[in-house]
PDB file of C-alpha atoms and ligand atoms in Angstrom:
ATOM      1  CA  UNK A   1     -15.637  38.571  42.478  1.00 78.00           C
ATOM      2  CA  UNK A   2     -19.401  38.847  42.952  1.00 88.00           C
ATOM      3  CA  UNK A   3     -20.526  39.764  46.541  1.00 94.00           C
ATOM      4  CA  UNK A   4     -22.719  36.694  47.067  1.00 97.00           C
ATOM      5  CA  UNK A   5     -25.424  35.955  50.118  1.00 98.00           C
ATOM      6  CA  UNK A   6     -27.130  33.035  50.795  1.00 98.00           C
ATOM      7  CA  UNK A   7     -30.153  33.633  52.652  1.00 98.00           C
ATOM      8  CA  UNK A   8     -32.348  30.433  52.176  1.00 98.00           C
ATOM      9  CA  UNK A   9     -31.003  28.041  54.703  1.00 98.00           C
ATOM     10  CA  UNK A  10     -32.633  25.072  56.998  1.00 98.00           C
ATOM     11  CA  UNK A  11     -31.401  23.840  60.182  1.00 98.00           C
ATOM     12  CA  UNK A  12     -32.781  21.259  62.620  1.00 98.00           C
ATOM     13  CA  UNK A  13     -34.968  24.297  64.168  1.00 98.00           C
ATOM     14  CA  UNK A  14     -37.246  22.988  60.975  1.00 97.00           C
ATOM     15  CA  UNK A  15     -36.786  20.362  58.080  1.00 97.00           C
ATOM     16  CA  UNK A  16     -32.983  20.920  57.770  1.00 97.00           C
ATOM     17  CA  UNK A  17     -29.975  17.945  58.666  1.00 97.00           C
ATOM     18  CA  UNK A  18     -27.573  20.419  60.604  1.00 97.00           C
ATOM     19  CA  UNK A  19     -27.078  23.142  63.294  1.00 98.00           C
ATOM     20  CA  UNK A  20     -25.868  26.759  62.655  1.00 98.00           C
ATOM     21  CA  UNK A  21     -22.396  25.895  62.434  1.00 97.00           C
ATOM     22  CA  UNK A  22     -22.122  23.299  60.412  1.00 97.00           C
ATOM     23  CA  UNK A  23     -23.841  25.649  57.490  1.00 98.00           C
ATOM     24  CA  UNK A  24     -21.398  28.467  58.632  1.00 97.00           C
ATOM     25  CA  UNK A  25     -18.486  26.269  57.985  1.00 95.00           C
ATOM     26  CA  UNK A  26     -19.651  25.477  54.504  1.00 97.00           C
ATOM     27  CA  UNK A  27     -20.461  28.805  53.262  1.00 97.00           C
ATOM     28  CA  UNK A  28     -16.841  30.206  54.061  1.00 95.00           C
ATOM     29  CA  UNK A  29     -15.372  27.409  52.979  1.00 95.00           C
ATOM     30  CA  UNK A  30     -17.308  28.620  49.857  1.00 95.00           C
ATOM     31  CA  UNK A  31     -16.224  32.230  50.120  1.00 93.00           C
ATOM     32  CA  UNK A  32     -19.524  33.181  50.777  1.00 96.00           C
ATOM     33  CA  UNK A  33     -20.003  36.979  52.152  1.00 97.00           C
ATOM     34  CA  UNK A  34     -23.355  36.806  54.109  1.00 98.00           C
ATOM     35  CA  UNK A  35     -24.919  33.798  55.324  1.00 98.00           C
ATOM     36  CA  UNK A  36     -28.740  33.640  56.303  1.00 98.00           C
ATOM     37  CA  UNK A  37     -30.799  31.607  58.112  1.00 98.00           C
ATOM     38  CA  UNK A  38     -34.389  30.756  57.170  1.00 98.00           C
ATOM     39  CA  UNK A  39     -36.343  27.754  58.774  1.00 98.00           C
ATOM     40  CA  UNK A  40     -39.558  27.384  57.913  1.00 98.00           C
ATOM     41  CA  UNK A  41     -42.684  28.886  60.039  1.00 98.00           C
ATOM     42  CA  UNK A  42     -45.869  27.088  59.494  1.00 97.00           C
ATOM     43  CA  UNK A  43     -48.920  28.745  61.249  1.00 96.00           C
ATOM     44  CA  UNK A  44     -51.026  25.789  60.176  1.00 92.00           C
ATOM     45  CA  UNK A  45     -53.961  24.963  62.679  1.00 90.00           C
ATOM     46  CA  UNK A  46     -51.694  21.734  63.959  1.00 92.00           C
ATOM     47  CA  UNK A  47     -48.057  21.745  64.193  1.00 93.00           C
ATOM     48  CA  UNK A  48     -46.542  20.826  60.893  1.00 92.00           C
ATOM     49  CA  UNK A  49     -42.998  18.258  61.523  1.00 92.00           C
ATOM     50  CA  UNK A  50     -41.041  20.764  58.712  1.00 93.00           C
ATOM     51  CA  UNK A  51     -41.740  23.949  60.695  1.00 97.00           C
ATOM     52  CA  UNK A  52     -40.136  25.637  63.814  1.00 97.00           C
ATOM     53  CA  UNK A  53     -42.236  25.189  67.383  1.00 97.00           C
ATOM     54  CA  UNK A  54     -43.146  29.120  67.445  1.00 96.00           C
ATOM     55  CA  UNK A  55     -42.291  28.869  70.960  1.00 97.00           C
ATOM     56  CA  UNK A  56     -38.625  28.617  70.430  1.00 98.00           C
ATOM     57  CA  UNK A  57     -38.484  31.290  67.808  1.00 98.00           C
ATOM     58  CA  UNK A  58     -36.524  33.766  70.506  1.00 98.00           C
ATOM     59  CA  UNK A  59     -34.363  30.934  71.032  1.00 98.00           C
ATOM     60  CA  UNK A  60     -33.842  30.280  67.481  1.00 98.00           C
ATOM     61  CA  UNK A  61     -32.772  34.223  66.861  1.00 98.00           C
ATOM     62  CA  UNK A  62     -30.653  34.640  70.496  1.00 98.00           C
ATOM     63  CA  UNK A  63     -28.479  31.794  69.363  1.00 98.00           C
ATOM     64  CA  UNK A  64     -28.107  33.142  65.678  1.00 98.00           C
ATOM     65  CA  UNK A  65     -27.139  36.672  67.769  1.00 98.00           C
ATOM     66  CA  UNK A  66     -24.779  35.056  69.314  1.00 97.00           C
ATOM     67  CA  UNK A  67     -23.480  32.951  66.444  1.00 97.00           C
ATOM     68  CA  UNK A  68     -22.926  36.789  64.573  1.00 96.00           C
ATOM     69  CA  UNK A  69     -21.349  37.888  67.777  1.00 95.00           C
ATOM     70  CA  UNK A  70     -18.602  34.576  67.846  1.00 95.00           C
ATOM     71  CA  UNK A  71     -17.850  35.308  63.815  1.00 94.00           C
ATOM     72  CA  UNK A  72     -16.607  38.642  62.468  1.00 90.00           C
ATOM     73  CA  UNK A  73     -15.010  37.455  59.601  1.00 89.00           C
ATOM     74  CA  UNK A  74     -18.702  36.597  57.811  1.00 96.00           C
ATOM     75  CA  UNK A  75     -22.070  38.002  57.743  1.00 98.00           C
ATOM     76  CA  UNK A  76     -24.929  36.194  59.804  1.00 98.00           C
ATOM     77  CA  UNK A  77     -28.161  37.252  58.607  1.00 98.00           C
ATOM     78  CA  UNK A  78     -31.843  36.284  60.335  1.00 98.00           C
ATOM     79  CA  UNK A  79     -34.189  35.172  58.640  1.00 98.00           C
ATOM     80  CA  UNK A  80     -37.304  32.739  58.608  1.00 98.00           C
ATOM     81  CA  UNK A  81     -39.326  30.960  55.612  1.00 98.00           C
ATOM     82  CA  UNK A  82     -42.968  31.771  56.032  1.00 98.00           C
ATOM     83  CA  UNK A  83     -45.525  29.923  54.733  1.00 98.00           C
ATOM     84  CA  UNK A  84     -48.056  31.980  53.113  1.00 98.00           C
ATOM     85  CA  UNK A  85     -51.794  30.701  53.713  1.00 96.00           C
ATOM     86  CA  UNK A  86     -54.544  33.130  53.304  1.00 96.00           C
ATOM     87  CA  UNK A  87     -56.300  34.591  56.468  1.00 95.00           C
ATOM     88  CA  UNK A  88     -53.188  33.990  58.349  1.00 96.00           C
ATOM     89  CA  UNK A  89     -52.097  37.569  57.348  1.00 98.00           C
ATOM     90  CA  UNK A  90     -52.261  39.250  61.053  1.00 98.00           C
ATOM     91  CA  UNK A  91     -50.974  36.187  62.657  1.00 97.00           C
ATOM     92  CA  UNK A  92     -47.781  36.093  60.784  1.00 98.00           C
ATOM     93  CA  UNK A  93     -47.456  39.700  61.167  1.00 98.00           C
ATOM     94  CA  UNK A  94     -47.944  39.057  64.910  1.00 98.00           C
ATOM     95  CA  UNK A  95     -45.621  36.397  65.763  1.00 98.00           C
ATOM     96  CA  UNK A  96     -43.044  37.671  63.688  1.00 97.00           C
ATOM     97  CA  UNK A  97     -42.794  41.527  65.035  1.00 95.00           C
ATOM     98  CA  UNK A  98     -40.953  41.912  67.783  1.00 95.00           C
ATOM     99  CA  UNK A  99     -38.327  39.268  66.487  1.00 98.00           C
ATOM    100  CA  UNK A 100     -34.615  40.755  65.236  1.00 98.00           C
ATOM    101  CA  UNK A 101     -35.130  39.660  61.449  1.00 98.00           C
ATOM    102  CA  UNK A 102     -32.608  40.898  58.931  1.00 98.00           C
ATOM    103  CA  UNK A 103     -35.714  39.208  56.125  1.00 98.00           C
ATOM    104  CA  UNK A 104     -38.919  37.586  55.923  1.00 98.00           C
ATOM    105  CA  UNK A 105     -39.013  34.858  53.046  1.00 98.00           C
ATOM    106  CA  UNK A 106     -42.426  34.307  51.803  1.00 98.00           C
ATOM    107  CA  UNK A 107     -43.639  30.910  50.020  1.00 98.00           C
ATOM    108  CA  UNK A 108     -46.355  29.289  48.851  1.00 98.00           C
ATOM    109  CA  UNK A 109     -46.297  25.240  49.462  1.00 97.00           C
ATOM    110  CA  UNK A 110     -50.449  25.159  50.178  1.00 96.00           C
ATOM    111  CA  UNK A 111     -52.723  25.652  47.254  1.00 94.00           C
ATOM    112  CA  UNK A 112     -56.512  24.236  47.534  1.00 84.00           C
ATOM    113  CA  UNK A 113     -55.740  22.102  50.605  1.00 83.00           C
ATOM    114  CA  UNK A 114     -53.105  20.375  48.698  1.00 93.00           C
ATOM    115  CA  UNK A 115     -49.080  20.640  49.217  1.00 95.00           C
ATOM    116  CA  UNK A 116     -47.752  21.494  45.389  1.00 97.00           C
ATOM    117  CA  UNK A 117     -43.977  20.131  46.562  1.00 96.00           C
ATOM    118  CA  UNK A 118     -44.470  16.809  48.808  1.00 95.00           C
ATOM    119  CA  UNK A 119     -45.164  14.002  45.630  1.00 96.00           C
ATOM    120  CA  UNK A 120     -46.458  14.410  41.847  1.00 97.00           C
ATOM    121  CA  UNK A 121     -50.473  12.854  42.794  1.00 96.00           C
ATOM    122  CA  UNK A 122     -51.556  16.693  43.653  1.00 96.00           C
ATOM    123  CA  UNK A 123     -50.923  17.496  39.851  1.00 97.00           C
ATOM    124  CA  UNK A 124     -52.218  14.306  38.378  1.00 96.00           C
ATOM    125  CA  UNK A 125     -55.740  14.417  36.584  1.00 94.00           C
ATOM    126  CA  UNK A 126     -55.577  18.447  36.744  1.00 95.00           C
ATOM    127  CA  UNK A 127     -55.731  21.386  34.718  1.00 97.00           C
ATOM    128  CA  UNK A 128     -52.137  22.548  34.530  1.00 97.00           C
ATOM    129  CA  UNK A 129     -53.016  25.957  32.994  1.00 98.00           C
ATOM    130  CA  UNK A 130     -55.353  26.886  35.549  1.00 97.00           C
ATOM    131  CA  UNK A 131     -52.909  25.466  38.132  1.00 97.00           C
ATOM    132  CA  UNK A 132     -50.300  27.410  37.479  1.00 98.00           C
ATOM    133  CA  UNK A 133     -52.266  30.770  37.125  1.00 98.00           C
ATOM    134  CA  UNK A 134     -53.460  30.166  40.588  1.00 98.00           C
ATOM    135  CA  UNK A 135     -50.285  29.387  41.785  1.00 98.00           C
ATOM    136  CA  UNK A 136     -48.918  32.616  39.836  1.00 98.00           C
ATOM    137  CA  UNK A 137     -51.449  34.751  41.642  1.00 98.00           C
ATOM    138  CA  UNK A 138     -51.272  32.941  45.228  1.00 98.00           C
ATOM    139  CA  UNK A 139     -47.254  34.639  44.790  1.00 98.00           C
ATOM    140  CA  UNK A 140     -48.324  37.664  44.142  1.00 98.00           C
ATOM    141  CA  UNK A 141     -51.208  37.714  46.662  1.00 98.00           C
ATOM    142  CA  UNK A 142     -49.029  36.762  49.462  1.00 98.00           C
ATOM    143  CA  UNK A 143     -46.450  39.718  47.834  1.00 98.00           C
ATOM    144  CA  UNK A 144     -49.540  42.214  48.356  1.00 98.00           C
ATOM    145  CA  UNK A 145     -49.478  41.807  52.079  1.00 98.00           C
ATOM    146  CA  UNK A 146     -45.897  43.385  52.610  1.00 95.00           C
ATOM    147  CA  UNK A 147     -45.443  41.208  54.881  1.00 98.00           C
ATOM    148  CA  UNK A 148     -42.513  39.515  52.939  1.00 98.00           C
ATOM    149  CA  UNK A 149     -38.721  40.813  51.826  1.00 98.00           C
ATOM    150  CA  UNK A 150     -38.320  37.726  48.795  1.00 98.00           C
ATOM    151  CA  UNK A 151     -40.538  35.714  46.889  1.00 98.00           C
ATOM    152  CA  UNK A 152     -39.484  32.048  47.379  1.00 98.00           C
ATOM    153  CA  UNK A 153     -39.167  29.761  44.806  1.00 98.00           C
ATOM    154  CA  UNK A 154     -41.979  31.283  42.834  1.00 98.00           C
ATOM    155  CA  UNK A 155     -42.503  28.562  40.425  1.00 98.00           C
ATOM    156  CA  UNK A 156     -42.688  25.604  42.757  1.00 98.00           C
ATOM    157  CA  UNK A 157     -45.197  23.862  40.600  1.00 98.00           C
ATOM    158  CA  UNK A 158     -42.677  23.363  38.180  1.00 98.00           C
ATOM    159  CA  UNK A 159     -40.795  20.647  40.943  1.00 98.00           C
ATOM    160  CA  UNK A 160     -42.665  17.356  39.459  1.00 98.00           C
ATOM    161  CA  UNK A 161     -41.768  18.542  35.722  1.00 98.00           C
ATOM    162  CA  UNK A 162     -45.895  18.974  34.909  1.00 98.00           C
ATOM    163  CA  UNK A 163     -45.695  22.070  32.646  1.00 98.00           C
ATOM    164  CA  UNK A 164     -48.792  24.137  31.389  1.00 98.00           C
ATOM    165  CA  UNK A 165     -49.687  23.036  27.910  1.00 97.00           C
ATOM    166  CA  UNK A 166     -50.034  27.365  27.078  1.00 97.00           C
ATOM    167  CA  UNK A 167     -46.868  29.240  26.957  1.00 97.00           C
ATOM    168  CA  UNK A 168     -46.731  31.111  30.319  1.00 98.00           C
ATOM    169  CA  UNK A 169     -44.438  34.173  29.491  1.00 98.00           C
ATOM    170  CA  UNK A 170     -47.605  36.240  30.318  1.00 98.00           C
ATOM    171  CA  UNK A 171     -48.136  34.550  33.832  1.00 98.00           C
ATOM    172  CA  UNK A 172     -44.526  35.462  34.932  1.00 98.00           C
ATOM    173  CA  UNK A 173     -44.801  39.020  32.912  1.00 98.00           C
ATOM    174  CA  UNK A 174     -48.020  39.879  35.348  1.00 98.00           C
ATOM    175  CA  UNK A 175     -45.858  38.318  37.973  1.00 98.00           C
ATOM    176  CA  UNK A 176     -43.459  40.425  37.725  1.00 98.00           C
ATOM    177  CA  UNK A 177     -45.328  43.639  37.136  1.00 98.00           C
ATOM    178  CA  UNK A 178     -47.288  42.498  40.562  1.00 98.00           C
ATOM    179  CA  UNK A 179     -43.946  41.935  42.696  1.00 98.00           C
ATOM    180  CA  UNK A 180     -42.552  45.107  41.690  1.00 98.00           C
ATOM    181  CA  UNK A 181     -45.817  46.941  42.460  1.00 98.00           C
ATOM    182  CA  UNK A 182     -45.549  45.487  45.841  1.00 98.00           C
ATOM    183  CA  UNK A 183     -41.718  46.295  46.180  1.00 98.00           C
ATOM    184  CA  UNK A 184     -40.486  42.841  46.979  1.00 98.00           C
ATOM    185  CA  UNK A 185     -37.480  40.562  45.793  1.00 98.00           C
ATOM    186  CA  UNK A 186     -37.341  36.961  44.108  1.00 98.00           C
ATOM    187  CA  UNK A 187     -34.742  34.696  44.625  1.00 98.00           C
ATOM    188  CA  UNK A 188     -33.150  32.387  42.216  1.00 98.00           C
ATOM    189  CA  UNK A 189     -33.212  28.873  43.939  1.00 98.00           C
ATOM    190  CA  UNK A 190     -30.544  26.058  43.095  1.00 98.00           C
ATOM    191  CA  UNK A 191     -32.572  23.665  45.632  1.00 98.00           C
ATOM    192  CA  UNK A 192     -34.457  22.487  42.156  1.00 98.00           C
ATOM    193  CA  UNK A 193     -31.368  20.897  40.746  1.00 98.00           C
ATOM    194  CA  UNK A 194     -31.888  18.522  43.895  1.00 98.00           C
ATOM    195  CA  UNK A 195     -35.982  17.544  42.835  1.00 98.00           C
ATOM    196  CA  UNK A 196     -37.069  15.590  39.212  1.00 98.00           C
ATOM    197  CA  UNK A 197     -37.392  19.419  37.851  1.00 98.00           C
ATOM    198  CA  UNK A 198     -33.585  19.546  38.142  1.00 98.00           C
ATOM    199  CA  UNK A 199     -33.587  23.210  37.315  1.00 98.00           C
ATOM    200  CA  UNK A 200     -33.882  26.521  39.025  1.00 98.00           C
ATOM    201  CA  UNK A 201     -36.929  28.203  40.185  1.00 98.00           C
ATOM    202  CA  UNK A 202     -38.187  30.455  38.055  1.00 98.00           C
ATOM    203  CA  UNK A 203     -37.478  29.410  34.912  1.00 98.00           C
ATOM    204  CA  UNK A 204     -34.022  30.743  33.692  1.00 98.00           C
ATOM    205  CA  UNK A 205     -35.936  31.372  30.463  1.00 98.00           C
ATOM    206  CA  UNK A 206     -37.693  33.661  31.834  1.00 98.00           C
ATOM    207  CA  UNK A 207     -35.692  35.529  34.271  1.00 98.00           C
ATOM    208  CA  UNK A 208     -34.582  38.062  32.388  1.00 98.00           C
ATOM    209  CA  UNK A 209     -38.684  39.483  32.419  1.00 98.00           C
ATOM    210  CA  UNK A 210     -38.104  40.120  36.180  1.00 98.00           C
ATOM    211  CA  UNK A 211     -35.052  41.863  35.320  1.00 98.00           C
ATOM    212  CA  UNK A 212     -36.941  43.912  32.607  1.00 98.00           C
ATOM    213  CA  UNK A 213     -39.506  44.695  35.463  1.00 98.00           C
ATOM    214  CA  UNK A 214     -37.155  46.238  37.819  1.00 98.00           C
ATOM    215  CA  UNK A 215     -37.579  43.619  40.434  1.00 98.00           C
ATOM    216  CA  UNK A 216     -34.661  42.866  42.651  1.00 98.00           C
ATOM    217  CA  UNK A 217     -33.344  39.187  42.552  1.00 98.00           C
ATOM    218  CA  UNK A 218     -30.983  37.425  45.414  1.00 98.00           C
ATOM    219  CA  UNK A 219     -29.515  33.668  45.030  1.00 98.00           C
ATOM    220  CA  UNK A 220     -30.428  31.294  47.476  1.00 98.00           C
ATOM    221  CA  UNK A 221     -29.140  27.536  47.728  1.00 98.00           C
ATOM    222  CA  UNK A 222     -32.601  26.204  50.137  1.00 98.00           C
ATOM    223  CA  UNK A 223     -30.152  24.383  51.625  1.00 98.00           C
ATOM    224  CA  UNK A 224     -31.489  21.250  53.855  1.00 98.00           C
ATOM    225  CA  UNK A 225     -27.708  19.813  54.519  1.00 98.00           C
ATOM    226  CA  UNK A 226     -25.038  21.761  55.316  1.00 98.00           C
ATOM    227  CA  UNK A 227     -23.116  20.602  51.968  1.00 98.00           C
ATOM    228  CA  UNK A 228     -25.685  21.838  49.844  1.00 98.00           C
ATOM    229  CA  UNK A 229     -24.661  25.636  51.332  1.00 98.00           C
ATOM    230  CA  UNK A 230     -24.237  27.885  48.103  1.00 98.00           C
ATOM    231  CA  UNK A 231     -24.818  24.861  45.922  1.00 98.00           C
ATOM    232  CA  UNK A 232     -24.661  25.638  42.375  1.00 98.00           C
ATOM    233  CA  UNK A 233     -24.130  29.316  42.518  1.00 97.00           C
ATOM    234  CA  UNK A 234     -21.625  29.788  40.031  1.00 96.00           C
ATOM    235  CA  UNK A 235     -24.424  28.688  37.008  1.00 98.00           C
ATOM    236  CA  UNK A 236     -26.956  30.731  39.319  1.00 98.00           C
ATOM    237  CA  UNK A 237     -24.897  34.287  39.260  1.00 96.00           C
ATOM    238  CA  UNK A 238     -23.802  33.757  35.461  1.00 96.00           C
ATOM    239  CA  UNK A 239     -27.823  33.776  34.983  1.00 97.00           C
ATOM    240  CA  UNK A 240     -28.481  36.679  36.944  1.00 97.00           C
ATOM    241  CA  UNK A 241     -25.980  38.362  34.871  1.00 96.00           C
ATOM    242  CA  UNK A 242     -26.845  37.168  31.423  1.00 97.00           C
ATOM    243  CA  UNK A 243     -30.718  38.048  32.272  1.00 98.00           C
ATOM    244  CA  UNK A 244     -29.718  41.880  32.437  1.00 97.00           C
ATOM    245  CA  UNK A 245     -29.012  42.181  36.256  1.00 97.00           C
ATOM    246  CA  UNK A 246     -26.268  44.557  38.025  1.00 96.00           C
ATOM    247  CA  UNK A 247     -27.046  44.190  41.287  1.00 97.00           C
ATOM    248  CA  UNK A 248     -27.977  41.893  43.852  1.00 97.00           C
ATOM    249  CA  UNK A 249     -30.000  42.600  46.988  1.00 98.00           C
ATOM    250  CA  UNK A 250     -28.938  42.495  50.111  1.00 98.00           C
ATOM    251  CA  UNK A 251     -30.969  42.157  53.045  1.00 98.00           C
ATOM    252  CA  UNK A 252     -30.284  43.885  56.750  1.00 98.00           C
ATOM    253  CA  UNK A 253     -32.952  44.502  59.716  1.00 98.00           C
ATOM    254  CA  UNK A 254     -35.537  44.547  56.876  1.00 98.00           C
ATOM    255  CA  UNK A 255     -34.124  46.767  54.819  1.00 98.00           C
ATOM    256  CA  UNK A 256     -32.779  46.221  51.222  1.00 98.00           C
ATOM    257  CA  UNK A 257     -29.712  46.942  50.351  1.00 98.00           C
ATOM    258  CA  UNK A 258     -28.439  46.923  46.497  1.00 98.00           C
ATOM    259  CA  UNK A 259     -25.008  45.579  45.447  1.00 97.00           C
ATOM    260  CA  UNK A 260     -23.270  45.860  42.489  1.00 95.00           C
ATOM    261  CA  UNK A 261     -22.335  42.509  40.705  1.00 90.00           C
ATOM    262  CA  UNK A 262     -20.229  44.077  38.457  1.00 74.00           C
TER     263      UNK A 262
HETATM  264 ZN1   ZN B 301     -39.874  26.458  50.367  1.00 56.57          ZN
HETATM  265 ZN1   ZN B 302     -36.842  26.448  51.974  1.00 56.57          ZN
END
């Protein structure tokens, strides 16, 4: 059996439809080995509705610490989902510091004012080529800070099914070469299946070039409700493993950890 983690979960500290426990009871009903939580953190001028009150952020991590201290029997992991916005690099270093994070997810939602994930007008009357080179190298911009442990999602753009009329093996070859450079992780994320993309992010065609790159990959559900907890992870690991993986990483106290899925 695969050692699996699932470390891309919201709860009602952000967008998500359930506390702690209610995910925790999912994921070992799934036989799930680490569980992490990852609400989002927005450090947009205004407070954004989807995004943790950075005020409660030590309340958010004491009552995952004590969650972890409650249940032996599975891993609790803490984690948060960063936006990445440009400029915002010291702040985000700042107000996540001093908290006990097992990871830091990084994602892009913002590109050129615009949110690429809330409805399909932001792609409409645009250059999808260009789009999706900027959005390529937005990913690996916010890699380059080191501020981040994964990559999430890191074709979003894909979500409304608007696809680049050039074949973009190159953009996720540079990609790739750029994540590695900057030592970071992707994640494979099953929350797609749930948009009109109805896929993964990235493209299972072309996961296997992060795999050629040497850059580490982790499976992550981006679970909103507590039933979608380790949704779809059987297809998800068979991918990993058909695109040339062997391990998976593992993430504690900001460290990663490589495990063998063999
Ligand atoms: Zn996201
Ligand atoms: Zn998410």
């Amino acid at each position: 059996m695969i050692y699996r983690t699932d470390y891309h979960i919201h709860t009602i500290y952000s967008d998500g439809q359930g506390i702690f426990e209610d995910y925790l009871g999912h994921a070992m009903k799934k036989g799930i080995n680490e569980i992490g939580f990852s609400d989002h953190l927005t450090l947009t001028e205004t407070q954004q509705k989807w995004s943790i009150i950075p005020g409660l952020l030590n309340e958010y991590c004491d009552k995952i610490l004590d969650l972890k201290n409650k249940n032996r029997n599975i891993i609790i992991r803490i984690g948060l989902e960063v936006d990445y916005l440009p400029g915002k690099e010291e702040e985000i270093a700042r107000v996540t510091e001093n908290l006990p994070l097992d990871y830091l997810i990084g994602s892009v939602h913002y590109m050129n004012n615009g949110s690429v994930d809330l409805g399909p007008e932001f792609y409409e009357k645009k250059d999808l080529d260009k789009l999706y080179e900027s959005y390529f190298e937005l990913v690996s911009r916010a890699a380059e800070t080191e501020l981040f442990d994964i990559m999430g999602h890191p074709d979003l753009v894909r979500i409304f099914r608007y696809f680049p009329a050039n074949n973009p093996e190159q953009l996720y070859r540079s990609l790739a070469q750029n994540l590695k450079k900057s030592d970071v992780a992707i994640e494979i994320n099953t929350n797609g299946m749930n948009k009109p993309l109805s896929d993964f992010y990235p493209d299972p065609a072309y996961l296997h070039i992060f795999s050629e790159e040497g850059v580490p990959v982790c499976v992550n559900s981006d679970s909103h409700r507590p039933g979608d907890t380790a949704q779809y992870f059987d297809d998800a690991y068979a991918l990993v493993k058909k695109a040339g993986y062997k391990e998976m990483a593992t993430f504690e106290k900001r460290k990663r950890k490589m495990v063998s899925i063999k």
